PDB file of C-alpha atoms in Angstrom:
ATOM      1  CA  MET A 311      -3.459  -6.843 -14.999  1.00 44.00           C
ATOM      2  CA  GLN A 312      -2.306 -10.095 -13.373  1.00 53.00           C
ATOM      3  CA  ILE A 313      -1.767  -8.197 -10.184  1.00 55.00           C
ATOM      4  CA  LYS A 314      -2.324 -10.974  -7.644  1.00 60.00           C
ATOM      5  CA  THR A 315       0.538 -13.096  -8.924  1.00 63.00           C
ATOM      6  CA  SER A 316       2.924 -10.347  -9.996  1.00 90.00           C
ATOM      7  CA  ILE A 317       2.599  -7.585  -7.432  1.00 96.00           C
ATOM      8  CA  ALA A 318       4.240  -9.539  -4.606  1.00 96.00           C
ATOM      9  CA  GLN A 319       7.295 -10.355  -6.698  1.00 96.00           C
ATOM     10  CA  SER A 320       7.461  -6.735  -7.823  1.00 97.00           C
ATOM     11  CA  ALA A 321       7.578  -5.634  -4.171  1.00 98.00           C
ATOM     12  CA  VAL A 322      10.382  -8.101  -3.398  1.00 98.00           C
ATOM     13  CA  ASP A 323      12.250  -6.944  -6.507  1.00 98.00           C
ATOM     14  CA  ALA A 324      11.955  -3.332  -5.323  1.00 98.00           C
ATOM     15  CA  LEU A 325      13.500  -4.231  -1.964  1.00 98.00           C
ATOM     16  CA  LYS A 326      16.363  -6.001  -3.733  1.00 98.00           C
ATOM     17  CA  TRP A 327      16.820  -3.008  -6.034  1.00 98.00           C
ATOM     18  CA  GLU A 328      17.011  -0.727  -3.002  1.00 98.00           C
ATOM     19  CA  VAL A 329      19.695  -2.669  -1.184  1.00 98.00           C
ATOM     20  CA  ASN A 330      21.763  -2.973  -4.385  1.00 98.00           C
ATOM     21  CA  PHE A 331      21.459   0.767  -5.088  1.00 98.00           C
ATOM     22  CA  THR A 332      24.900   2.266  -4.489  1.00 97.00           C
ATOM     23  CA  PRO A 333      26.051   4.449  -2.802  1.00 97.00           C
ATOM     24  CA  LYS A 334      23.667   5.064   0.099  1.00 98.00           C
ATOM     25  CA  PRO A 335      25.413   6.786   3.038  1.00 97.00           C
ATOM     26  CA  GLY A 336      24.815   4.920   6.289  1.00 96.00           C
ATOM     27  CA  LEU A 337      22.869   2.118   4.618  1.00 97.00           C
ATOM     28  CA  VAL A 338      23.790  -1.332   3.380  1.00 97.00           C
ATOM     29  CA  ASP A 339      24.507  -1.302  -0.351  1.00 97.00           C
ATOM     30  CA  ALA A 340      26.491  -3.308  -2.877  1.00 96.00           C
ATOM     31  CA  LEU A 341      29.827  -1.971  -1.642  1.00 95.00           C
ATOM     32  CA  SER A 342      29.348  -1.236   2.042  1.00 94.00           C
ATOM     33  CA  ASN A 343      27.515  -2.362   5.169  1.00 94.00           C
ATOM     34  CA  GLY A 344      26.958   1.301   6.005  1.00 93.00           C
ATOM     35  CA  SER A 345      26.597   1.912   9.738  1.00 93.00           C
ATOM     36  CA  HIS A 346      25.766  -1.733  10.438  1.00 92.00           C
ATOM     37  CA  ASP A 347      27.880  -4.512  11.863  1.00 90.00           C
ATOM     38  CA  ASP A 348      25.072  -7.093  11.855  1.00 93.00           C
ATOM     39  CA  MET A 349      23.792  -6.660   8.283  1.00 95.00           C
ATOM     40  CA  ASP A 350      25.162  -7.015   4.779  1.00 97.00           C
ATOM     41  CA  LEU A 351      23.941  -7.274   1.197  1.00 97.00           C
ATOM     42  CA  ASN A 352      23.418 -11.040   1.263  1.00 98.00           C
ATOM     43  CA  LEU A 353      21.362 -10.865   4.459  1.00 98.00           C
ATOM     44  CA  PHE A 354      19.080  -8.231   2.937  1.00 98.00           C
ATOM     45  CA  LEU A 355      18.610 -10.292  -0.216  1.00 98.00           C
ATOM     46  CA  LYS A 356      17.780 -13.365   1.860  1.00 98.00           C
ATOM     47  CA  SER A 357      15.376 -11.293   3.938  1.00 98.00           C
ATOM     48  CA  ALA A 358      13.631  -9.921   0.843  1.00 98.00           C
ATOM     49  CA  ASP A 359      13.084 -13.419  -0.511  1.00 98.00           C
ATOM     50  CA  SER A 360      11.549 -14.480   2.799  1.00 98.00           C
ATOM     51  CA  LEU A 361       8.816 -11.856   2.353  1.00 98.00           C
ATOM     52  CA  LEU A 362       7.494 -13.188  -0.955  1.00 97.00           C
ATOM     53  CA  SER A 363       5.019 -15.668   0.517  1.00 97.00           C
ATOM     54  CA  GLY A 364       3.555 -13.088   2.896  1.00 98.00           C
ATOM     55  CA  PHE A 365       3.270 -10.484   0.158  1.00 98.00           C
ATOM     56  CA  GLN A 366       1.519 -13.027  -2.069  1.00 97.00           C
ATOM     57  CA  GLN A 367      -0.920 -13.855   0.730  1.00 97.00           C
ATOM     58  CA  THR A 368      -1.583 -10.156   1.235  1.00 98.00           C
ATOM     59  CA  ALA A 369      -2.389  -9.696  -2.453  1.00 97.00           C
ATOM     60  CA  GLU A 370      -4.649 -12.763  -2.462  1.00 97.00           C
ATOM     61  CA  ALA A 371      -6.492 -11.780   0.713  1.00 97.00           C
ATOM     62  CA  SER A 372      -7.011  -8.232  -0.579  1.00 97.00           C
ATOM     63  CA  PHE A 373      -8.161  -9.051  -4.099  1.00 96.00           C
ATOM     64  CA  ASP A 374     -11.247  -7.011  -5.043  1.00 93.00           C
ATOM     65  CA  ARG A 375     -12.018  -6.299  -1.367  1.00 96.00           C
ATOM     66  CA  ASP A 376     -13.507  -3.247   0.297  1.00 97.00           C
ATOM     67  CA  ILE A 377     -11.094  -1.078   2.257  1.00 97.00           C
ATOM     68  CA  ASP A 378     -12.508  -1.823   5.701  1.00 98.00           C
ATOM     69  CA  ILE A 379     -11.633  -3.078   9.158  1.00 97.00           C
ATOM     70  CA  SER A 380     -12.022  -6.704   8.081  1.00 97.00           C
ATOM     71  CA  LEU A 381      -9.348  -6.250   5.417  1.00 98.00           C
ATOM     72  CA  ARG A 382      -7.126  -4.335   7.842  1.00 98.00           C
ATOM     73  CA  GLU A 383      -7.301  -7.188  10.342  1.00 97.00           C
ATOM     74  CA  ASP A 384      -6.638  -9.809   7.678  1.00 98.00           C
ATOM     75  CA  ILE A 385      -3.524  -8.137   6.308  1.00 98.00           C
ATOM     76  CA  GLY A 386      -2.385  -7.329   9.837  1.00 97.00           C
ATOM     77  CA  ALA A 387      -2.347 -11.036  10.701  1.00 97.00           C
ATOM     78  CA  ILE A 388      -0.477 -11.842   7.489  1.00 98.00           C
ATOM     79  CA  GLY A 389       1.978  -9.030   8.165  1.00 98.00           C
ATOM     80  CA  ARG A 390       2.820 -10.378  11.610  1.00 97.00           C
ATOM     81  CA  GLN A 391       3.525 -13.805  10.129  1.00 97.00           C
ATOM     82  CA  THR A 392       5.598 -12.178   7.365  1.00 98.00           C
ATOM     83  CA  GLU A 393       7.623 -10.407  10.027  1.00 97.00           C
ATOM     84  CA  ALA A 394       8.170 -13.722  11.802  1.00 97.00           C
ATOM     85  CA  ASP A 395       9.356 -15.232   8.503  1.00 98.00           C
ATOM     86  CA  MET A 396      11.826 -12.369   8.150  1.00 98.00           C
ATOM     87  CA  PHE A 397      13.264 -12.844  11.626  1.00 98.00           C
ATOM     88  CA  GLN A 398      13.608 -16.569  11.031  1.00 98.00           C
ATOM     89  CA  ALA A 399      15.486 -15.937   7.776  1.00 98.00           C
ATOM     90  CA  THR A 400      17.801 -13.364   9.365  1.00 98.00           C
ATOM     91  CA  ASN A 401      18.325 -15.072  12.727  1.00 97.00           C
ATOM     92  CA  GLY A 402      16.587 -12.249  14.529  1.00 97.00           C
ATOM     93  CA  VAL A 403      18.068  -9.265  12.682  1.00 96.00           C
ATOM     94  CA  ASN A 404      15.535  -6.548  11.824  1.00 95.00           C
ATOM     95  CA  THR A 405      16.166  -5.936   8.134  1.00 96.00           C
ATOM     96  CA  HIS A 406      12.689  -5.152   6.762  1.00 97.00           C
ATOM     97  CA  LYS A 407      10.225  -4.561   9.613  1.00 95.00           C
ATOM     98  CA  GLY A 408       9.303  -1.070   8.415  1.00 95.00           C
ATOM     99  CA  ALA A 409       9.231  -2.180   4.796  1.00 97.00           C
ATOM    100  CA  ILE A 410       6.769  -4.981   5.596  1.00 98.00           C
ATOM    101  CA  TRP A 411       4.343  -2.431   7.040  1.00 97.00           C
ATOM    102  CA  THR A 412       4.639  -0.038   4.099  1.00 98.00           C
ATOM    103  CA  MET A 413       4.707  -2.613   1.304  1.00 98.00           C
ATOM    104  CA  SER A 414       1.830  -4.621   2.785  1.00 98.00           C
ATOM    105  CA  LEU A 415      -0.410  -1.562   2.790  1.00 98.00           C
ATOM    106  CA  LEU A 416       0.493  -0.675  -0.800  1.00 98.00           C
ATOM    107  CA  ILE A 417       0.130  -4.260  -2.049  1.00 98.00           C
ATOM    108  CA  SER A 418      -3.222  -4.603  -0.307  1.00 98.00           C
ATOM    109  CA  ALA A 419      -4.561  -1.336  -1.704  1.00 98.00           C
ATOM    110  CA  ALA A 420      -3.407  -2.119  -5.254  1.00 96.00           C
ATOM    111  CA  SER A 421      -4.889  -5.621  -5.156  1.00 96.00           C
ATOM    112  CA  ALA A 422      -8.143  -4.481  -3.560  1.00 97.00           C
ATOM    113  CA  LEU A 423      -8.636  -1.764  -6.158  1.00 95.00           C
ATOM    114  CA  GLN A 424      -7.165  -3.756  -9.061  1.00 93.00           C
ATOM    115  CA  THR A 425      -5.421  -0.658 -10.302  1.00 93.00           C
ATOM    116  CA  ASN A 426      -1.950   0.734 -10.832  1.00 92.00           C
ATOM    117  CA  ASP A 427      -3.138   4.316 -10.293  1.00 96.00           C
ATOM    118  CA  ILE A 428      -0.644   5.563  -7.715  1.00 97.00           C
ATOM    119  CA  GLY A 429      -2.876   8.289  -6.325  1.00 97.00           C
ATOM    120  CA  GLN A 430      -5.726   5.878  -5.649  1.00 97.00           C
ATOM    121  CA  ILE A 431      -3.383   3.304  -4.144  1.00 98.00           C
ATOM    122  CA  LEU A 432      -1.841   5.821  -1.743  1.00 98.00           C
ATOM    123  CA  LEU A 433      -5.247   7.085  -0.626  1.00 98.00           C
ATOM    124  CA  SER A 434      -6.557   3.577   0.015  1.00 98.00           C
ATOM    125  CA  ALA A 435      -3.340   2.537   1.764  1.00 98.00           C
ATOM    126  CA  GLN A 436      -3.713   5.612   3.966  1.00 98.00           C
ATOM    127  CA  SER A 437      -7.278   4.591   4.808  1.00 98.00           C
ATOM    128  CA  LEU A 438      -6.096   1.092   5.740  1.00 98.00           C
ATOM    129  CA  ALA A 439      -3.330   2.477   7.935  1.00 97.00           C
ATOM    130  CA  ASN A 440      -5.845   4.538   9.887  1.00 97.00           C
ATOM    131  CA  LEU A 441      -8.184   1.616  10.583  1.00 97.00           C
ATOM    132  CA  PRO A 442      -7.842  -0.150  13.960  1.00 94.00           C
ATOM    133  CA  ASP A 443      -6.677  -3.743  14.264  1.00 94.00           C
ATOM    134  CA  LYS A 444      -7.853  -5.190  17.548  1.00 93.00           C
ATOM    135  CA  TYR A 445      -5.638  -8.229  17.086  1.00 90.00           C
ATOM    136  CA  VAL A 446      -2.357  -6.330  17.309  1.00 90.00           C
ATOM    137  CA  PRO A 447      -0.589  -7.906  20.293  1.00 88.00           C
ATOM    138  CA  GLN A 448       0.207  -5.632  23.194  1.00 79.00           C
ATOM    139  CA  THR A 449       3.897  -5.904  23.902  1.00 67.00           C
ATOM    140  CA  ALA A 450       6.208  -4.337  26.432  1.00 48.00           C
ATOM    141  CA  LYS A 451       8.978  -4.083  23.836  1.00 55.00           C
ATOM    142  CA  LYS A 452       8.848  -0.724  22.103  1.00 60.00           C
ATOM    143  CA  THR A 453       9.913  -0.157  18.497  1.00 61.00           C
ATOM    144  CA  HIS A 454      12.332   2.629  17.536  1.00 59.00           C
ATOM    145  CA  GLY A 455       9.344   4.543  16.181  1.00 57.00           C
ATOM    146  CA  MET A 456       7.420   4.205  19.439  1.00 65.00           C
ATOM    147  CA  VAL A 457      10.382   5.421  21.489  1.00 64.00           C
ATOM    148  CA  THR A 458      11.080   8.457  19.313  1.00 61.00           C
ATOM    149  CA  LYS A 459       7.383   9.306  19.004  1.00 62.00           C
ATOM    150  CA  LYS A 460       7.127   9.543  22.772  1.00 60.00           C
ATOM    151  CA  LYS A 461      10.331  11.558  23.158  1.00 63.00           C
ATOM    152  CA  TYR A 462      10.314  13.780  20.064  1.00 61.00           C
ATOM    153  CA  ALA A 463       6.745  13.571  18.659  1.00 62.00           C
ATOM    154  CA  LEU A 464       8.017  11.803  15.515  1.00 74.00           C
ATOM    155  CA  SER A 465       5.599   9.230  14.166  1.00 75.00           C
ATOM    156  CA  GLY A 466       7.826   7.005  12.013  1.00 87.00           C
ATOM    157  CA  ALA A 467       6.563   4.588   9.378  1.00 91.00           C
ATOM    158  CA  ARG A 468       3.083   4.384  10.892  1.00 93.00           C
ATOM    159  CA  GLY A 469       2.663   8.149  10.798  1.00 94.00           C
ATOM    160  CA  GLU A 470       3.994   8.312   7.233  1.00 96.00           C
ATOM    161  CA  ALA A 471       1.264   5.887   6.131  1.00 97.00           C
ATOM    162  CA  GLN A 472      -1.499   7.469   8.194  1.00 96.00           C
ATOM    163  CA  ASN A 473      -0.632  10.872   6.719  1.00 96.00           C
ATOM    164  CA  GLY A 474      -0.896   9.571   3.147  1.00 97.00           C
ATOM    165  CA  PHE A 475       2.793   8.862   2.431  1.00 98.00           C
ATOM    166  CA  PRO A 476       3.799  12.512   1.873  1.00 97.00           C
ATOM    167  CA  ASN A 477       7.446  11.617   1.287  1.00 97.00           C
ATOM    168  CA  ILE A 478       6.643   8.982  -1.338  1.00 98.00           C
ATOM    169  CA  ARG A 479       4.515  11.606  -3.061  1.00 98.00           C
ATOM    170  CA  LYS A 480       7.443  14.028  -3.002  1.00 98.00           C
ATOM    171  CA  VAL A 481       9.765  11.429  -4.507  1.00 98.00           C
ATOM    172  CA  LEU A 482       7.433  10.477  -7.331  1.00 97.00           C
ATOM    173  CA  SER A 483       6.603  14.083  -8.168  1.00 97.00           C
ATOM    174  CA  TYR A 484      10.299  15.022  -8.288  1.00 96.00           C
ATOM    175  CA  THR A 485      11.596  14.901 -11.845  1.00 93.00           C
ATOM    176  CA  ASN A 486      14.941  15.923 -13.228  1.00 87.00           C
ATOM    177  CA  ASP A 487      16.745  15.411 -16.522  1.00 83.00           C
ATOM    178  CA  ALA A 488      19.918  14.487 -14.702  1.00 80.00           C
ATOM    179  CA  ASP A 489      21.287  10.980 -15.104  1.00 89.00           C
ATOM    180  CA  ASP A 490      21.260  10.532 -11.342  1.00 95.00           C
ATOM    181  CA  LEU A 491      17.487  11.003 -10.854  1.00 96.00           C
ATOM    182  CA  TRP A 492      17.144   8.228  -8.280  1.00 97.00           C
ATOM    183  CA  MET A 493      20.227   9.427  -6.427  1.00 97.00           C
ATOM    184  CA  ARG A 494      18.597  12.835  -6.181  1.00 97.00           C
ATOM    185  CA  ARG A 495      15.369  11.224  -5.042  1.00 98.00           C
ATOM    186  CA  LEU A 496      17.318   9.497  -2.292  1.00 98.00           C
ATOM    187  CA  MET A 497      18.709  12.859  -1.204  1.00 98.00           C
ATOM    188  CA  LEU A 498      15.145  14.196  -1.265  1.00 98.00           C
ATOM    189  CA  LEU A 499      14.197  11.537   1.269  1.00 98.00           C
ATOM    190  CA  TYR A 500      17.294  12.162   3.378  1.00 98.00           C
ATOM    191  CA  SER A 501      16.428  15.853   3.479  1.00 98.00           C
ATOM    192  CA  ASN A 502      12.721  15.432   4.331  1.00 97.00           C
ATOM    193  CA  VAL A 503      12.050  12.241   6.269  1.00 96.00           C
ATOM    194  CA  ASN A 504      12.028  12.540  10.049  1.00 94.00           C
ATOM    195  CA  ASP A 505      13.736   9.172  10.204  1.00 92.00           C
ATOM    196  CA  THR A 506      13.187   7.589  13.590  1.00 89.00           C
ATOM    197  CA  ASN A 507      16.094   5.195  12.994  1.00 87.00           C
ATOM    198  CA  ILE A 508      18.469   8.172  13.015  1.00 91.00           C
ATOM    199  CA  VAL A 509      16.948   9.822  16.069  1.00 90.00           C
ATOM    200  CA  TYR A 510      16.912   6.536  17.985  1.00 85.00           C
ATOM    201  CA  ARG A 511      20.630   6.045  17.309  1.00 84.00           C
ATOM    202  CA  SER A 512      21.517   9.684  18.070  1.00 88.00           C
ATOM    203  CA  ASN A 513      19.254  12.703  18.573  1.00 91.00           C
ATOM    204  CA  LEU A 514      17.093  15.238  16.788  1.00 93.00           C
ATOM    205  CA  LYS A 515      19.962  17.633  16.114  1.00 95.00           C
ATOM    206  CA  VAL A 516      21.879  14.941  14.224  1.00 96.00           C
ATOM    207  CA  LEU A 517      18.801  14.240  12.096  1.00 96.00           C
ATOM    208  CA  GLN A 518      18.409  17.942  11.321  1.00 96.00           C
ATOM    209  CA  THR A 519      22.058  18.247  10.333  1.00 97.00           C
ATOM    210  CA  LEU A 520      21.788  15.263   7.999  1.00 97.00           C
ATOM    211  CA  GLN A 521      18.680  16.809   6.452  1.00 98.00           C
ATOM    212  CA  LYS A 522      20.481  20.125   5.950  1.00 98.00           C
ATOM    213  CA  ILE A 523      23.501  18.563   4.216  1.00 98.00           C
ATOM    214  CA  SER A 524      21.263  16.418   2.031  1.00 98.00           C
ATOM    215  CA  ARG A 525      19.141  19.410   1.044  1.00 98.00           C
ATOM    216  CA  GLU A 526      22.243  21.329  -0.015  1.00 98.00           C
ATOM    217  CA  ILE A 527      23.272  18.382  -2.209  1.00 98.00           C
ATOM    218  CA  LEU A 528      19.805  18.165  -3.735  1.00 96.00           C
ATOM    219  CA  GLU A 529      19.663  21.868  -4.540  1.00 95.00           C
ATOM    220  CA  SER A 530      23.037  21.825  -6.259  1.00 94.00           C
ATOM    221  CA  ASN A 531      23.338  21.340 -10.013  1.00 90.00           C
ATOM    222  CA  THR A 532      26.384  19.157  -9.459  1.00 93.00           C
ATOM    223  CA  SER A 533      26.067  15.384  -9.796  1.00 95.00           C
ATOM    224  CA  VAL A 534      25.262  13.999  -6.354  1.00 97.00           C
ATOM    225  CA  ILE A 535      28.251  11.700  -5.941  1.00 96.00           C
ATOM    226  CA  GLU A 536      30.619  14.313  -7.417  1.00 96.00           C
ATOM    227  CA  ASN A 537      29.395  16.950  -4.973  1.00 97.00           C
ATOM    228  CA  SER A 538      31.846  17.787  -2.182  1.00 96.00           C
ATOM    229  CA  LYS A 539      28.887  17.890   0.186  1.00 98.00           C
ATOM    230  CA  PHE A 540      28.265  14.218  -0.535  1.00 98.00           C
ATOM    231  CA  VAL A 541      31.681  13.390   0.904  1.00 97.00           C
ATOM    232  CA  GLU A 542      30.694  15.473   3.926  1.00 98.00           C
ATOM    233  CA  LEU A 543      27.463  13.478   4.211  1.00 98.00           C
ATOM    234  CA  GLU A 544      29.317  10.164   4.126  1.00 97.00           C
ATOM    235  CA  LYS A 545      31.725  11.337   6.818  1.00 97.00           C
ATOM    236  CA  PHE A 546      28.848  12.634   8.937  1.00 97.00           C
ATOM    237  CA  VAL A 547      26.872   9.363   8.950  1.00 96.00           C
ATOM    238  CA  SER A 548      30.081   7.468   9.698  1.00 95.00           C
ATOM    239  CA  GLU A 549      31.007   9.771  12.584  1.00 95.00           C
ATOM    240  CA  TYR A 550      27.597   9.438  14.231  1.00 95.00           C
ATOM    241  CA  HIS A 551      27.065   5.825  13.173  1.00 94.00           C
ATOM    242  CA  ILE A 552      23.579   6.569  11.859  1.00 94.00           C
ATOM    243  CA  SER A 553      21.469   4.659   9.366  1.00 94.00           C
ATOM    244  CA  PRO A 554      18.495   6.240   7.528  1.00 95.00           C
ATOM    245  CA  GLY A 555      16.527   2.979   7.489  1.00 94.00           C
ATOM    246  CA  GLY A 556      13.184   4.740   7.202  1.00 95.00           C
ATOM    247  CA  CYS A 557      14.425   6.473   4.052  1.00 97.00           C
ATOM    248  CA  ALA A 558      15.486   3.108   2.634  1.00 97.00           C
ATOM    249  CA  ASP A 559      11.989   1.663   3.111  1.00 97.00           C
ATOM    250  CA  LEU A 560      10.358   4.647   1.419  1.00 98.00           C
ATOM    251  CA  PHE A 561      12.952   4.563  -1.360  1.00 98.00           C
ATOM    252  CA  ALA A 562      12.034   0.948  -2.142  1.00 98.00           C
ATOM    253  CA  ALA A 563       8.313   1.697  -1.919  1.00 98.00           C
ATOM    254  CA  SER A 564       8.678   4.642  -4.293  1.00 98.00           C
ATOM    255  CA  TYR A 565      10.492   2.468  -6.821  1.00 98.00           C
ATOM    256  CA  PHE A 566       7.809  -0.210  -6.425  1.00 98.00           C
ATOM    257  CA  LEU A 567       5.026   2.258  -7.190  1.00 97.00           C
ATOM    258  CA  ASP A 568       6.950   3.909 -10.010  1.00 96.00           C
ATOM    259  CA  ASN A 569       7.192   0.533 -11.751  1.00 95.00           C
ATOM    260  CA  LEU A 570       3.706  -0.709 -10.928  1.00 92.00           C
ATOM    261  CA  SER A 571       2.442  -0.045 -14.441  1.00 79.00           C
ATOM    262  CA  ASN A 572       4.681  -2.900 -15.598  1.00 74.00           C
ATOM    263  CA  VAL A 573       3.247  -5.438 -13.159  1.00 72.00           C
ATOM    264  CA  GLY A 574       1.551  -8.322 -14.898  1.00 56.00           C
ATOM    265  CA  GLU A 575       3.129  -7.579 -18.263  1.00 51.00           C
ATOM    266  CA  GLU A 576       5.127 -10.243 -20.060  1.00 41.00           C
TER     267      GLU A 576
END
């Protein structure tokens, strides 16, 4: 498998697939800017392209490496530069900060192991996420995840990785004969992820209400976008001006892993 050269592009492609996936209540998609007034489809596509070099460096640095602190520190340094590349491309707008963290871990694990076995990749990515990186700069500026973790004991993207990506596992284990499988998988994320982006913009009760509506949609046999509850969901995210950005990152990562068996093929 030509994983070093192909895996980075596959990750970028997954991020582009995610932003083009329509509809996604509260999120930027091909028809709407969701709950954002500083982001649109073109900005997300530009941002995704800016990550390619960093993702390639991550794959190269990780190739056939042990999952250890040395590797964690190496990909951490690359990740910080990748984040800087993103902010330069977007003029300071945070489009893919959480996705860089998640994708970098998955790319590193896949390249280190030289495998497309999803279970092994998730376990190794979890191990990487739990290793310390003494070079992480100490900053006074707190991320949304840090703020909500302190206030509500929600751990955000970091906790998702350190716990073994339970929501990615749920997505990839969810199968359905319906034509809208990925739409249902999105609702699965909306109904399960304790999305710190939502809590930061509103509060825990709003998150729980969104999860409840999404779960009702998922459990229905009706097509997601034809479900009356889906209209309710769209109105709800609009009313509270919330954006499930953490769900979007995990949605892209799930698609990336689901298609990893094709990486390196002509």
